[in-house]
């Protein structure tokens, strides 16, 4: 069957078009995977990993979480019960 032949069965033409679409889609996915693989390889060179490890904090122990200082006067939100009573 020829895809350009107008005398072919419409279902056959549709099947050929779908097959061509699936092959093009597979090629696009492969190209995208290759692109991401090359980007990842460029980002994870040994030198970059060494610099990253040097920038990390020492592993002497866990770093305590930072806490916000307590506020002295807490303002009540407008929708609070105290605000509604007044």
Coordinates of N, CA and C in Angstrom, one line a residue:
X1 N 0.8 -1.2 0.0 CA 0.0 0.0 0.0 C 0.9 1.3 0.0
X2 N 0.4 2.2 -0.7 CA 1.1 3.5 -0.8 C 0.3 4.5 0.0
X3 N 1.0 5.3 0.9 CA 0.3 6.2 1.8 C -0.2 7.4 1.0
X4 N 0.3 7.7 -0.2 CA -0.2 8.8 -1.0 C -1.3 8.4 -1.9
X5 N -1.6 7.1 -2.0 CA -2.6 6.6 -2.9 C -4.0 6.9 -2.3
X6 N -4.8 7.7 -3.0 CA -6.1 8.1 -2.5 C -7.1 7.0 -2.6
X7 N -6.8 5.9 -3.3 CA -7.7 4.8 -3.4 C -7.6 3.8 -2.3
X8 N -6.7 3.9 -1.4 CA -6.5 2.9 -0.3 C -7.6 3.1 0.7
X9 N -7.8 2.1 1.5 CA -8.8 2.1 2.5 C -8.5 3.2 3.6
X10 N -9.5 3.9 4.0 CA -9.2 5.0 5.0 C -8.6 4.5 6.3
X11 N -9.0 3.3 6.7 CA -8.4 2.7 7.9 C -7.0 2.4 7.7
X12 N -6.6 1.9 6.5 CA -5.2 1.6 6.3 C -4.4 2.9 6.3
X13 N -4.9 4.0 5.7 CA -4.2 5.2 5.7 C -4.1 5.8 7.1
X14 N -5.1 5.6 7.9 CA -5.0 6.0 9.3 C -4.0 5.2 10.1
X15 N -3.9 3.9 9.8 CA -3.0 3.1 10.5 C -1.5 3.5 10.1
X16 N -1.3 3.8 8.9 CA 0.0 4.2 8.4 C 0.4 5.5 9.1
X17 N -0.6 6.5 9.1 CA -0.3 7.8 9.8 C 0.0 7.6 11.2
X18 N -0.8 6.7 11.9 CA -0.5 6.5 13.3 C 0.8 5.8 13.6
X19 N 1.2 4.9 12.7 CA 2.5 4.3 12.8 C 3.6 5.3 12.7
X20 N 3.5 6.2 11.7 CA 4.5 7.2 11.4 C 4.6 8.1 12.6
X21 N 3.4 8.5 13.2 CA 3.4 9.3 14.4 C 4.1 8.7 15.6
X22 N 3.8 7.4 15.8 CA 4.5 6.7 16.9 C 6.0 6.6 16.7
X23 N 6.4 6.4 15.5 CA 7.9 6.3 15.3 C 8.5 7.7 15.5
X24 N 7.9 8.8 15.1 CA 8.4 10.1 15.3 C 8.4 10.5 16.8
X25 N 7.4 10.0 17.5 CA 7.3 10.3 18.9 C 8.4 9.5 19.6
X26 N 8.7 8.3 19.2 CA 9.8 7.5 19.9 C 11.1 8.2 19.6
X27 N 11.4 8.7 18.4 CA 12.6 9.4 18.1 C 12.7 10.6 18.9
X28 N 11.6 11.4 19.1 CA 11.7 12.6 19.9 C 12.0 12.2 21.4
X29 N 11.4 11.2 21.9 CA 11.7 10.8 23.3 C 13.2 10.4 23.4
X30 N 13.7 9.7 22.5 CA 15.1 9.3 22.5 C 16.0 10.5 22.5
X31 N 15.7 11.5 21.6 CA 16.5 12.7 21.5 C 16.4 13.5 22.8
X32 N 15.3 13.5 23.5 CA 15.1 14.2 24.7 C 15.9 13.5 25.8
X33 N 15.9 12.2 25.9 CA 16.6 11.4 26.9 C 18.1 11.7 26.7
X34 N 18.6 11.7 25.4 CA 20.0 11.9 25.2 C 20.4 13.3 25.6
X35 N 19.5 14.3 25.4 CA 19.8 15.7 25.8 C 19.9 15.8 27.3
X36 N 19.0 15.2 28.1 CA 19.0 15.2 29.5 C 20.2 14.5 30.0
X37 N 20.6 13.4 29.4 CA 21.8 12.6 29.8 C 23.0 13.4 29.7
X38 N 23.1 14.2 28.6 CA 24.3 15.0 28.4 C 24.4 16.1 29.3
X39 N 23.2 16.7 29.7 CA 23.2 17.8 30.6 C 23.6 17.3 32.0
X40 N 23.1 16.1 32.4 CA 23.4 15.5 33.7 C 24.9 15.2 33.8
X41 N 25.4 14.6 32.7 CA 26.9 14.3 32.7 C 27.7 15.5 32.8
X42 N 27.3 16.6 32.2 CA 28.1 17.9 32.4 C 28.0 18.4 33.8
X43 N 26.9 18.2 34.4 CA 26.7 18.8 35.8 C 27.4 17.9 36.9
X44 N 27.6 16.7 36.6 CA 28.1 15.8 37.6 C 29.5 15.3 37.4
X45 N 30.3 16.2 36.9 CA 31.7 15.9 36.7 C 32.4 15.8 38.1
X46 N 33.5 15.1 38.2 CA 34.2 14.9 39.5 C 34.6 16.3 40.1
X47 N 35.0 17.2 39.3 CA 35.4 18.5 39.9 C 34.2 19.2 40.5
X48 N 33.0 19.2 39.8 CA 31.8 19.8 40.3 C 31.4 19.2 41.6
X49 N 31.5 17.8 41.7 CA 31.1 17.2 42.9 C 32.0 17.5 44.1
X50 N 33.3 17.7 43.8 CA 34.3 18.1 44.8 C 34.0 19.4 45.3
X51 N 33.6 20.4 44.4 CA 33.3 21.7 44.9 C 32.0 21.7 45.7
X52 N 31.0 20.9 45.3 CA 29.8 20.8 46.0 C 30.0 20.2 47.4
X53 N 30.8 19.2 47.5 CA 31.1 18.6 48.9 C 31.8 19.6 49.7
X54 N 32.7 20.4 49.2 CA 33.4 21.4 50.0 C 32.5 22.5 50.5
X55 N 31.4 22.8 49.7 CA 30.5 23.8 50.1 C 29.5 23.4 51.2
X56 N 29.4 22.1 51.4 CA 28.5 21.5 52.4 C 29.0 21.7 53.8
X57 N 28.2 21.8 54.8 CA 28.7 22.0 56.2 C 29.3 20.7 56.6
X58 N 30.2 20.8 57.6 CA 30.9 19.6 58.2 C 29.8 18.7 58.8
X59 N 30.2 17.4 58.9 CA 29.3 16.4 59.4 C 29.6 16.1 60.9
X60 N 29.9 17.2 61.6 CA 30.2 17.0 63.1 C 29.0 16.6 63.8
X61 N 27.9 17.0 63.5 CA 26.6 16.7 64.2 C 25.5 17.4 63.5
X62 N 24.3 17.1 63.9 CA 23.1 17.8 63.3 C 23.1 19.3 63.7
X63 N 22.7 20.1 62.7 CA 22.6 21.5 62.9 C 21.2 21.8 63.5
X64 N 21.2 22.4 64.7 CA 19.9 22.7 65.3 C 19.0 23.6 64.4
X65 N 17.7 23.4 64.4 CA 16.9 24.3 63.5 C 16.9 25.7 64.1
X66 N 16.8 26.7 63.2 CA 16.7 28.1 63.7 C 15.3 28.3 64.1
X67 N 15.2 29.0 65.3 CA 13.9 29.3 65.8 C 13.7 30.8 65.7
X68 N 12.5 31.2 65.5 CA 12.2 32.6 65.4 C 12.1 33.1 66.9
X69 N 12.5 34.3 67.1 CA 12.4 34.8 68.5 C 11.0 35.0 68.9
X70 N 10.6 34.8 70.1 CA 9.2 35.0 70.5 C 8.8 36.5 70.4
X71 N 7.6 36.7 70.1 CA 7.1 38.1 70.0 C 6.5 38.4 71.4
X72 N 6.6 39.7 71.8 CA 6.1 40.1 73.1 C 4.6 40.3 73.0
X73 N 4.2 41.0 72.0 CA 2.8 41.3 71.9 C 2.2 40.7 70.6
X74 N 1.4 39.8 70.8 CA 0.7 39.1 69.7 C -0.6 39.9 69.4
X75 N -0.7 40.3 68.1 CA -1.9 40.9 67.7 C -2.9 39.9 67.4
X76 N -4.2 40.1 67.8 CA -5.2 39.2 67.5 C -5.7 39.4 66.0
X77 N -5.9 38.4 65.3 CA -6.5 38.6 64.0 C -7.9 39.2 64.0
X78 N -8.3 39.8 63.0 CA -9.6 40.5 63.0 C -10.7 39.5 63.1
X79 N -10.6 38.3 62.7 CA -11.7 37.3 62.8 C -11.7 36.5 64.1
X80 N -10.9 36.9 65.1 CA -10.8 36.2 66.3 C -12.0 36.5 67.2
X81 N -12.3 35.6 68.2 CA -13.4 35.8 69.0 C -13.3 37.1 69.8
X82 N -12.1 37.4 70.3 CA -11.9 38.6 71.1 C -12.3 39.9 70.2
X83 N -11.9 39.9 69.0 CA -12.2 41.0 68.1 C -13.7 41.1 67.8
X84 N -14.4 40.0 67.7 CA -15.8 40.0 67.5 C -16.6 40.5 68.7
X85 N -16.1 40.2 69.9 CA -16.8 40.7 71.1 C -16.8 42.2 71.3
X86 N -15.7 42.8 70.9 CA -15.6 44.2 71.2 C -16.3 45.1 70.1

